[in-house]
mmCIF file with all atom_site columns, C-alpha atoms in Angstrom:
data_model
loop_
_atom_site.group_PDB
_atom_site.id
_atom_site.type_symbol
_atom_site.label_atom_id
_atom_site.label_alt_id
_atom_site.label_comp_id
_atom_site.label_asym_id
_atom_site.label_entity_id
_atom_site.label_seq_id
_atom_site.pdbx_PDB_ins_code
_atom_site.Cartn_x
_atom_site.Cartn_y
_atom_site.Cartn_z
_atom_site.occupancy
_atom_site.B_iso_or_equiv
_atom_site.pdbx_formal_charge
_atom_site.auth_seq_id
_atom_site.auth_comp_id
_atom_site.auth_asym_id
_atom_site.auth_atom_id
_atom_site.pdbx_PDB_model_num
ATOM 1   C CA . GLY A 1 1   ? 71.880 201.174 145.460 1.00 0.00 ? 1333 GLY A CA 1
ATOM 2   C CA . GLU A 1 2   ? 75.215 199.500 145.734 1.00 0.00 ? 1334 GLU A CA 1
ATOM 3   C CA . ILE A 1 3   ? 74.507 196.554 146.955 1.00 0.00 ? 1335 ILE A CA 1
ATOM 4   C CA . THR A 1 4   ? 72.186 195.535 144.499 1.00 0.00 ? 1336 THR A CA 1
ATOM 5   C CA . GLN A 1 5   ? 74.467 197.286 141.538 1.00 0.00 ? 1337 GLN A CA 1
ATOM 6   C CA . SER A 1 6   ? 77.081 195.292 142.586 1.00 0.00 ? 1338 SER A CA 1
ATOM 7   C CA . ALA A 1 7   ? 75.730 191.907 142.880 1.00 0.00 ? 1339 ALA A CA 1
ATOM 8   C CA . ASN A 1 8   ? 74.219 192.895 139.153 1.00 0.00 ? 1340 ASN A CA 1
ATOM 9   C CA . GLN A 1 9   ? 77.823 193.555 138.169 1.00 0.00 ? 1341 GLN A CA 1
ATOM 10  C CA . ILE A 1 10  ? 79.047 190.632 139.150 1.00 0.00 ? 1342 ILE A CA 1
ATOM 11  C CA . VAL A 1 11  ? 76.167 187.927 137.950 1.00 0.00 ? 1343 VAL A CA 1
ATOM 12  C CA . LEU A 1 12  ? 76.534 190.332 134.396 1.00 0.00 ? 1344 LEU A CA 1
ATOM 13  C CA . ASN A 1 13  ? 80.021 189.701 134.378 1.00 0.00 ? 1345 ASN A CA 1
ATOM 14  C CA . ILE A 1 14  ? 80.001 185.554 134.508 1.00 0.00 ? 1346 ILE A CA 1
ATOM 15  C CA . SER A 1 15  ? 77.314 185.840 132.298 1.00 0.00 ? 1347 SER A CA 1
ATOM 16  C CA . SER A 1 16  ? 79.550 187.846 129.675 1.00 0.00 ? 1348 SER A CA 1
ATOM 17  C CA . MET A 1 17  ? 82.580 185.771 129.994 1.00 0.00 ? 1349 MET A CA 1
ATOM 18  C CA . THR A 1 18  ? 80.632 182.350 129.196 1.00 0.00 ? 1350 THR A CA 1
ATOM 19  C CA . PHE A 1 19  ? 78.310 183.974 126.353 1.00 0.00 ? 1351 PHE A CA 1
ATOM 20  C CA . MET A 1 20  ? 82.207 184.666 124.359 1.00 0.00 ? 1352 MET A CA 1
ATOM 21  C CA . ILE A 1 21  ? 82.167 180.931 123.705 1.00 0.00 ? 1353 ILE A CA 1
ATOM 22  C CA . ALA A 1 22  ? 78.337 181.051 122.392 1.00 0.00 ? 1354 ALA A CA 1
ATOM 23  C CA . SER A 1 23  ? 79.052 184.399 120.575 1.00 0.00 ? 1355 SER A CA 1
ATOM 24  C CA . GLY A 1 24  ? 82.231 182.469 118.424 1.00 0.00 ? 1356 GLY A CA 1
ATOM 25  C CA . LEU A 1 25  ? 80.192 180.108 117.555 1.00 0.00 ? 1357 LEU A CA 1
ATOM 26  C CA . GLY A 1 26  ? 78.002 182.157 116.233 1.00 0.00 ? 1358 GLY A CA 1
ATOM 27  C CA . VAL A 1 27  ? 80.682 183.624 114.325 1.00 0.00 ? 1359 VAL A CA 1
ATOM 28  C CA . SER A 1 28  ? 81.087 180.257 113.030 1.00 0.00 ? 1360 SER A CA 1
ATOM 29  C CA . ALA A 1 29  ? 77.973 179.084 111.894 1.00 0.00 ? 1361 ALA A CA 1
ATOM 30  C CA . ALA A 1 30  ? 77.384 182.411 109.647 1.00 0.00 ? 1362 ALA A CA 1
ATOM 31  C CA . ILE A 1 31  ? 81.017 181.769 108.140 1.00 0.00 ? 1363 ILE A CA 1
ATOM 32  C CA . ARG A 1 32  ? 79.662 177.856 107.606 1.00 0.00 ? 1364 ARG A CA 1
ATOM 33  C CA . SER A 1 33  ? 76.295 178.664 106.490 1.00 0.00 ? 1365 SER A CA 1
ATOM 34  C CA . GLY A 1 34  ? 77.567 181.122 104.411 1.00 0.00 ? 1366 GLY A CA 1
ATOM 35  C CA . ASN A 1 35  ? 79.954 178.832 102.896 1.00 0.00 ? 1367 ASN A CA 1
ATOM 36  C CA . GLN A 1 36  ? 77.426 176.020 102.183 1.00 0.00 ? 1368 GLN A CA 1
ATOM 37  C CA . LYS A 1 37  ? 74.282 178.686 100.787 1.00 0.00 ? 1369 LYS A CA 1
ATOM 38  C CA . GLY A 1 38  ? 77.201 179.993 98.331  1.00 0.00 ? 1370 GLY A CA 1
ATOM 39  C CA . LEU A 1 39  ? 77.728 176.170 97.422  1.00 0.00 ? 1371 LEU A CA 1
ATOM 40  C CA . GLU A 1 40  ? 73.463 176.116 97.057  1.00 0.00 ? 1372 GLU A CA 1
ATOM 41  C CA . ASN A 1 41  ? 74.079 172.788 99.394  1.00 0.00 ? 1373 ASN A CA 1
ATOM 42  C CA . TYR A 1 42  ? 71.248 173.681 101.976 1.00 0.00 ? 1374 TYR A CA 1
ATOM 43  C CA . LYS A 1 43  ? 71.216 170.087 103.359 1.00 0.00 ? 1375 LYS A CA 1
ATOM 44  C CA . GLU A 1 44  ? 74.697 170.349 104.466 1.00 0.00 ? 1376 GLU A CA 1
ATOM 45  C CA . LEU A 1 45  ? 73.610 173.916 105.705 1.00 0.00 ? 1377 LEU A CA 1
ATOM 46  C CA . LYS A 1 46  ? 70.840 172.588 108.137 1.00 0.00 ? 1378 LYS A CA 1
ATOM 47  C CA . ARG A 1 47  ? 73.284 169.801 109.516 1.00 0.00 ? 1379 ARG A CA 1
ATOM 48  C CA . ILE A 1 48  ? 76.189 171.675 109.875 1.00 0.00 ? 1380 ILE A CA 1
ATOM 49  C CA . SER A 1 49  ? 74.387 174.852 111.438 1.00 0.00 ? 1381 SER A CA 1
ATOM 50  C CA . LEU A 1 50  ? 72.135 172.676 113.999 1.00 0.00 ? 1382 LEU A CA 1
ATOM 51  C CA . SER A 1 51  ? 75.358 170.981 114.974 1.00 0.00 ? 1383 SER A CA 1
ATOM 52  C CA . ILE A 1 52  ? 77.201 174.275 115.805 1.00 0.00 ? 1384 ILE A CA 1
ATOM 53  C CA . LEU A 1 53  ? 73.573 175.275 117.695 1.00 0.00 ? 1385 LEU A CA 1
ATOM 54  C CA . LEU A 1 54  ? 74.065 171.651 119.641 1.00 0.00 ? 1386 LEU A CA 1
ATOM 55  C CA . LEU A 1 55  ? 77.238 172.447 120.574 1.00 0.00 ? 1387 LEU A CA 1
ATOM 56  C CA . GLY A 1 56  ? 76.548 175.426 121.775 1.00 0.00 ? 1388 GLY A CA 1
ATOM 57  C CA . ILE A 1 57  ? 73.778 174.168 123.915 1.00 0.00 ? 1389 ILE A CA 1
ATOM 58  C CA . PHE A 1 58  ? 76.495 171.715 125.457 1.00 0.00 ? 1390 PHE A CA 1
ATOM 59  C CA . PHE A 1 59  ? 78.652 174.026 126.274 1.00 0.00 ? 1391 PHE A CA 1
ATOM 60  C CA . ALA A 1 60  ? 75.680 176.142 127.972 1.00 0.00 ? 1392 ALA A CA 1
ATOM 61  C CA . PHE A 1 61  ? 74.147 173.163 129.443 1.00 0.00 ? 1393 PHE A CA 1
ATOM 62  C CA . ILE A 1 62  ? 77.621 173.050 131.491 1.00 0.00 ? 1394 ILE A CA 1
ATOM 63  C CA . PHE A 1 63  ? 78.423 176.228 132.523 1.00 0.00 ? 1395 PHE A CA 1
ATOM 64  C CA . THR A 1 64  ? 74.367 176.195 133.562 1.00 0.00 ? 1396 THR A CA 1
ATOM 65  C CA . LEU A 1 65  ? 75.521 173.250 135.631 1.00 0.00 ? 1397 LEU A CA 1
ATOM 66  C CA . LEU A 1 66  ? 77.985 175.095 136.625 1.00 0.00 ? 1398 LEU A CA 1
ATOM 67  C CA . ILE A 1 67  ? 76.831 178.222 137.755 1.00 0.00 ? 1399 ILE A CA 1
ATOM 68  C CA . ILE A 1 68  ? 74.130 176.890 139.822 1.00 0.00 ? 1400 ILE A CA 1
ATOM 69  C CA . ILE A 1 69  ? 76.599 174.428 141.843 1.00 0.00 ? 1401 ILE A CA 1
ATOM 70  C CA . PHE A 1 70  ? 79.231 177.231 142.081 1.00 0.00 ? 1402 PHE A CA 1
ATOM 71  C CA . ARG A 1 71  ? 76.419 180.548 142.481 1.00 0.00 ? 1403 ARG A CA 1
ATOM 72  C CA . GLU A 1 72  ? 77.318 180.813 145.702 1.00 0.00 ? 1404 GLU A CA 1
ATOM 73  C CA . TYR A 1 73  ? 81.282 181.030 145.778 1.00 0.00 ? 1405 TYR A CA 1
ATOM 74  C CA . LEU A 1 74  ? 81.559 183.035 142.443 1.00 0.00 ? 1406 LEU A CA 1
ATOM 75  C CA . PRO A 1 75  ? 81.125 185.966 143.854 1.00 0.00 ? 1407 PRO A CA 1
ATOM 76  C CA . TYR A 1 76  ? 83.978 185.953 146.011 1.00 0.00 ? 1408 TYR A CA 1
ATOM 77  C CA . ILE A 1 77  ? 85.706 186.083 142.609 1.00 0.00 ? 1409 ILE A CA 1
ATOM 78  C CA . TYR A 1 78  ? 85.224 189.578 143.066 1.00 0.00 ? 1410 TYR A CA 1
ATOM 79  C CA . ILE A 1 79  ? 84.442 190.754 146.596 1.00 0.00 ? 1411 ILE A CA 1
ATOM 80  C CA . ASP A 1 80  ? 87.282 190.726 149.211 1.00 0.00 ? 1412 ASP A CA 1
ATOM 81  C CA . ILE A 1 81  ? 85.197 188.790 151.744 1.00 0.00 ? 1413 ILE A CA 1
ATOM 82  C CA . TYR A 1 82  ? 88.299 189.726 155.165 1.00 0.00 ? 1414 TYR A CA 1
ATOM 83  C CA . ASP A 1 83  ? 87.630 193.595 154.636 1.00 0.00 ? 1415 ASP A CA 1
ATOM 84  C CA . VAL A 1 84  ? 85.936 194.299 157.920 1.00 0.00 ? 1416 VAL A CA 1
ATOM 85  C CA . TYR A 1 85  ? 84.786 197.346 156.812 1.00 0.00 ? 1417 TYR A CA 1
ATOM 86  C CA . ASN A 1 86  ? 82.420 196.191 153.969 1.00 0.00 ? 1418 ASN A CA 1
ATOM 87  C CA . TYR A 1 87  ? 82.226 192.635 155.535 1.00 0.00 ? 1419 TYR A CA 1
ATOM 88  C CA . GLU A 1 88  ? 78.004 192.659 156.129 1.00 0.00 ? 1420 GLU A CA 1
ATOM 89  C CA . LYS A 1 89  ? 77.638 194.809 152.626 1.00 0.00 ? 1421 LYS A CA 1
ATOM 90  C CA . ASN A 1 90  ? 79.457 192.146 150.741 1.00 0.00 ? 1422 ASN A CA 1
ATOM 91  C CA . ILE A 1 91  ? 77.789 189.305 152.512 1.00 0.00 ? 1423 ILE A CA 1
ATOM 92  C CA . ILE A 1 92  ? 74.685 190.797 151.277 1.00 0.00 ? 1424 ILE A CA 1
ATOM 93  C CA . ILE A 1 93  ? 76.176 191.068 147.940 1.00 0.00 ? 1425 ILE A CA 1
ATOM 94  C CA . VAL A 1 94  ? 77.000 187.299 147.724 1.00 0.00 ? 1426 VAL A CA 1
ATOM 95  C CA . GLN A 1 95  ? 73.713 186.511 148.719 1.00 0.00 ? 1427 GLN A CA 1
ATOM 96  C CA . LYS A 1 96  ? 71.843 188.538 146.567 1.00 0.00 ? 1428 LYS A CA 1
ATOM 97  C CA . SER A 1 97  ? 74.317 187.191 143.585 1.00 0.00 ? 1429 SER A CA 1
ATOM 98  C CA . ALA A 1 98  ? 73.727 183.852 144.690 1.00 0.00 ? 1430 ALA A CA 1
ATOM 99  C CA . LYS A 1 99  ? 70.003 184.243 143.598 1.00 0.00 ? 1431 LYS A CA 1
ATOM 100 C CA . LEU A 1 100 ? 70.533 186.195 140.349 1.00 0.00 ? 1432 LEU A CA 1
ATOM 101 C CA . PHE A 1 101 ? 72.779 182.996 139.517 1.00 0.00 ? 1433 PHE A CA 1
ATOM 102 C CA . ILE A 1 102 ? 69.919 180.533 138.943 1.00 0.00 ? 1434 ILE A CA 1
ATOM 103 C CA . ILE A 1 103 ? 68.076 183.312 136.416 1.00 0.00 ? 1435 ILE A CA 1
ATOM 104 C CA . VAL A 1 104 ? 71.425 183.505 134.864 1.00 0.00 ? 1436 VAL A CA 1
ATOM 105 C CA . ALA A 1 105 ? 72.133 179.782 134.455 1.00 0.00 ? 1437 ALA A CA 1
ATOM 106 C CA . LEU A 1 106 ? 68.799 179.216 132.934 1.00 0.00 ? 1438 LEU A CA 1
ATOM 107 C CA . PHE A 1 107 ? 69.812 182.250 130.544 1.00 0.00 ? 1439 PHE A CA 1
ATOM 108 C CA . GLN A 1 108 ? 72.659 180.847 129.254 1.00 0.00 ? 1440 GLN A CA 1
ATOM 109 C CA . LEU A 1 109 ? 71.222 177.985 127.181 1.00 0.00 ? 1441 LEU A CA 1
ATOM 110 C CA . PHE A 1 110 ? 68.645 180.771 125.846 1.00 0.00 ? 1442 PHE A CA 1
ATOM 111 C CA . ASP A 1 111 ? 71.163 183.267 125.149 1.00 0.00 ? 1443 ASP A CA 1
ATOM 112 C CA . SER A 1 112 ? 73.764 180.725 123.347 1.00 0.00 ? 1444 SER A CA 1
ATOM 113 C CA . ALA A 1 113 ? 70.774 179.107 121.262 1.00 0.00 ? 1445 ALA A CA 1
ATOM 114 C CA . GLN A 1 114 ? 69.830 182.431 119.907 1.00 0.00 ? 1446 GLN A CA 1
ATOM 115 C CA . VAL A 1 115 ? 73.159 184.064 119.138 1.00 0.00 ? 1447 VAL A CA 1
ATOM 116 C CA . ILE A 1 116 ? 73.979 180.715 117.007 1.00 0.00 ? 1448 ILE A CA 1
ATOM 117 C CA . ILE A 1 117 ? 70.941 180.917 115.020 1.00 0.00 ? 1449 ILE A CA 1
ATOM 118 C CA . LEU A 1 118 ? 70.900 184.393 114.515 1.00 0.00 ? 1450 LEU A CA 1
ATOM 119 C CA . GLY A 1 119 ? 74.786 183.359 113.008 1.00 0.00 ? 1451 GLY A CA 1
ATOM 120 C CA . ALA A 1 120 ? 73.084 180.873 110.930 1.00 0.00 ? 1452 ALA A CA 1
ATOM 121 C CA . LEU A 1 121 ? 70.436 183.256 109.444 1.00 0.00 ? 1453 LEU A CA 1
ATOM 122 C CA . ARG A 1 122 ? 73.124 185.910 108.893 1.00 0.00 ? 1454 ARG A CA 1
ATOM 123 C CA . GLY A 1 123 ? 75.171 183.345 106.693 1.00 0.00 ? 1455 GLY A CA 1
ATOM 124 C CA . MET A 1 124 ? 71.961 182.678 105.420 1.00 0.00 ? 1456 MET A CA 1
ATOM 125 C CA . GLN A 1 125 ? 71.752 186.620 104.180 1.00 0.00 ? 1457 GLN A CA 1
ATOM 126 C CA . ASP A 1 126 ? 68.487 186.638 106.017 1.00 0.00 ? 1458 ASP A CA 1
ATOM 127 C CA . VAL A 1 127 ? 68.441 189.907 107.901 1.00 0.00 ? 1459 VAL A CA 1
ATOM 128 C CA . LYS A 1 128 ? 65.220 191.671 108.101 1.00 0.00 ? 1460 LYS A CA 1
ATOM 129 C CA . ILE A 1 129 ? 62.584 189.669 110.128 1.00 0.00 ? 1461 ILE A CA 1
ATOM 130 C CA . PRO A 1 130 ? 65.138 188.058 112.670 1.00 0.00 ? 1462 PRO A CA 1
ATOM 131 C CA . THR A 1 131 ? 65.501 191.844 113.644 1.00 0.00 ? 1463 THR A CA 1
ATOM 132 C CA . VAL A 1 132 ? 61.884 192.318 114.158 1.00 0.00 ? 1464 VAL A CA 1
ATOM 133 C CA . ILE A 1 133 ? 62.103 189.190 116.092 1.00 0.00 ? 1465 ILE A CA 1
ATOM 134 C CA . VAL A 1 134 ? 65.298 190.407 118.272 1.00 0.00 ? 1466 VAL A CA 1
ATOM 135 C CA . PHE A 1 135 ? 63.218 194.119 118.333 1.00 0.00 ? 1467 PHE A CA 1
ATOM 136 C CA . ILE A 1 136 ? 60.163 191.911 119.425 1.00 0.00 ? 1468 ILE A CA 1
ATOM 137 C CA . SER A 1 137 ? 61.604 190.064 121.939 1.00 0.00 ? 1469 SER A CA 1
ATOM 138 C CA . TYR A 1 138 ? 63.640 193.026 123.651 1.00 0.00 ? 1470 TYR A CA 1
ATOM 139 C CA . TRP A 1 139 ? 61.567 195.659 123.597 1.00 0.00 ? 1471 TRP A CA 1
ATOM 140 C CA . VAL A 1 140 ? 57.850 193.881 123.248 1.00 0.00 ? 1472 VAL A CA 1
ATOM 141 C CA . ILE A 1 141 ? 58.223 190.845 125.422 1.00 0.00 ? 1473 ILE A CA 1
ATOM 142 C CA . GLY A 1 142 ? 61.572 191.209 127.656 1.00 0.00 ? 1474 GLY A CA 1
ATOM 143 C CA . PHE A 1 143 ? 61.019 195.410 128.570 1.00 0.00 ? 1475 PHE A CA 1
ATOM 144 C CA . PRO A 1 144 ? 57.447 194.749 129.538 1.00 0.00 ? 1476 PRO A CA 1
ATOM 145 C CA . ILE A 1 145 ? 58.494 192.083 131.696 1.00 0.00 ? 1477 ILE A CA 1
ATOM 146 C CA . SER A 1 146 ? 61.787 193.512 133.153 1.00 0.00 ? 1478 SER A CA 1
ATOM 147 C CA . PHE A 1 147 ? 59.961 196.762 134.028 1.00 0.00 ? 1479 PHE A CA 1
ATOM 148 C CA . TYR A 1 148 ? 56.865 195.283 135.638 1.00 0.00 ? 1480 TYR A CA 1
ATOM 149 C CA . PHE A 1 149 ? 58.569 192.757 137.760 1.00 0.00 ? 1481 PHE A CA 1
ATOM 150 C CA . GLY A 1 150 ? 61.526 194.688 138.188 1.00 0.00 ? 1482 GLY A CA 1
ATOM 151 C CA . ASP A 1 151 ? 59.733 197.460 139.978 1.00 0.00 ? 1483 ASP A CA 1
ATOM 152 C CA . ILE A 1 152 ? 60.392 198.167 143.755 1.00 0.00 ? 1484 ILE A CA 1
ATOM 153 C CA . ASN A 1 153 ? 57.080 196.341 145.277 1.00 0.00 ? 1485 ASN A CA 1
ATOM 154 C CA . MET A 1 154 ? 57.430 193.327 143.016 1.00 0.00 ? 1486 MET A CA 1
ATOM 155 C CA . LEU A 1 155 ? 60.797 190.709 142.551 1.00 0.00 ? 1487 LEU A CA 1
ATOM 156 C CA . GLN A 1 156 ? 63.501 193.601 142.211 1.00 0.00 ? 1488 GLN A CA 1
ATOM 157 C CA . GLU A 1 157 ? 66.609 193.049 140.300 1.00 0.00 ? 1489 GLU A CA 1
ATOM 158 C CA . ILE A 1 158 ? 64.941 189.274 140.299 1.00 0.00 ? 1490 ILE A CA 1
ATOM 159 C CA . GLY A 1 159 ? 62.669 190.868 138.152 1.00 0.00 ? 1491 GLY A CA 1
ATOM 160 C CA . ILE A 1 160 ? 64.594 192.406 135.127 1.00 0.00 ? 1492 ILE A CA 1
ATOM 161 C CA . TRP A 1 161 ? 66.693 189.181 134.780 1.00 0.00 ? 1493 TRP A CA 1
ATOM 162 C CA . ILE A 1 162 ? 63.426 187.437 134.673 1.00 0.00 ? 1494 ILE A CA 1
ATOM 163 C CA . GLY A 1 163 ? 62.545 189.951 131.440 1.00 0.00 ? 1495 GLY A CA 1
ATOM 164 C CA . LEU A 1 164 ? 65.817 189.116 130.496 1.00 0.00 ? 1496 LEU A CA 1
ATOM 165 C CA . LEU A 1 165 ? 65.303 185.656 130.020 1.00 0.00 ? 1497 LEU A CA 1
ATOM 166 C CA . CYS A 1 166 ? 61.660 185.901 128.787 1.00 0.00 ? 1498 CYS A CA 1
ATOM 167 C CA . GLY A 1 167 ? 62.957 188.325 125.683 1.00 0.00 ? 1499 GLY A CA 1
ATOM 168 C CA . LEU A 1 168 ? 65.881 185.506 124.805 1.00 0.00 ? 1500 LEU A CA 1
ATOM 169 C CA . LEU A 1 169 ? 63.358 182.688 125.316 1.00 0.00 ? 1501 LEU A CA 1
ATOM 170 C CA . PHE A 1 170 ? 61.040 184.438 122.962 1.00 0.00 ? 1502 PHE A CA 1
ATOM 171 C CA . SER A 1 171 ? 63.889 185.110 120.634 1.00 0.00 ? 1503 SER A CA 1
ATOM 172 C CA . ALA A 1 172 ? 65.840 181.488 120.592 1.00 0.00 ? 1504 ALA A CA 1
ATOM 173 C CA . VAL A 1 173 ? 62.501 179.951 120.232 1.00 0.00 ? 1505 VAL A CA 1
ATOM 174 C CA . PHE A 1 174 ? 60.912 182.557 117.205 1.00 0.00 ? 1506 PHE A CA 1
ATOM 175 C CA . LEU A 1 175 ? 64.590 182.911 115.682 1.00 0.00 ? 1507 LEU A CA 1
ATOM 176 C CA . TYR A 1 176 ? 65.079 178.785 115.528 1.00 0.00 ? 1508 TYR A CA 1
ATOM 177 C CA . LEU A 1 177 ? 61.548 178.568 113.961 1.00 0.00 ? 1509 LEU A CA 1
ATOM 178 C CA . ARG A 1 178 ? 62.206 181.104 111.310 1.00 0.00 ? 1510 ARG A CA 1
ATOM 179 C CA . PHE A 1 179 ? 65.687 179.045 110.475 1.00 0.00 ? 1511 PHE A CA 1
ATOM 180 C CA . ASN A 1 180 ? 63.889 175.774 110.473 1.00 0.00 ? 1512 ASN A CA 1
ATOM 181 C CA . TYR A 1 181 ? 61.424 177.308 107.799 1.00 0.00 ? 1513 TYR A CA 1
ATOM 182 C CA . LEU A 1 182 ? 64.111 178.649 105.816 1.00 0.00 ? 1514 LEU A CA 1
ATOM 183 C CA . ALA A 1 183 ? 66.148 175.719 105.280 1.00 0.00 ? 1515 ALA A CA 1
ATOM 184 C CA . ASN A 1 184 ? 63.218 173.701 104.872 1.00 0.00 ? 1516 ASN A CA 1
ATOM 185 C CA . LYS A 1 185 ? 62.052 176.103 101.781 1.00 0.00 ? 1517 LYS A CA 1
ATOM 186 C CA . LYS A 1 186 ? 65.508 176.487 100.541 1.00 0.00 ? 1518 LYS A CA 1
ATOM 187 C CA . ILE A 1 187 ? 66.037 171.927 100.586 1.00 0.00 ? 1519 ILE A CA 1
ATOM 188 C CA . GLN A 1 188 ? 62.639 171.855 98.781  1.00 0.00 ? 1520 GLN A CA 1
ATOM 189 C CA . ASN A 1 189 ? 63.528 174.002 96.146  1.00 0.00 ? 1521 ASN A CA 1
ATOM 190 C CA . ALA A 1 190 ? 67.111 172.621 95.647  1.00 0.00 ? 1522 ALA A CA 1
#
């Protein structure tokens, strides 16, 4: 319905805005790791990539705290609380958004980590295995969980976001493992 879609749109919009920092850091990780790969300096490649990852996680942690603290106030950016005709709907939108923001706050950490690590892997010219990891993360893990928990009798919109969170968690962990494996292998062979 319109109330659920409105709440989801508010949460998605805030999440997308905070994701822009992680996305930019992911591009810088790709460039910096690509430079170090070209120089065949794999210790620096790993150090630089991990420092960008830590910076991204730091920003994501700040956003996580801000979202959790202000989750009941953020929806007011998007709705007119003084609209007497839609007042009841707007209050329900704020309540639903506040619940979703708890999941989206955690979402920030894994989303930031996976996009930065993915950038570092692109810089290392490793795209085939990460593509498989991302496919499995979203379509084999995230989507079925979203489908199951998003059912009308289960958690509804919260269940959909839980599925997204699970997919991102899987993606972040396995992309990190892939990066660590490749970087260590390059360092040993150098």
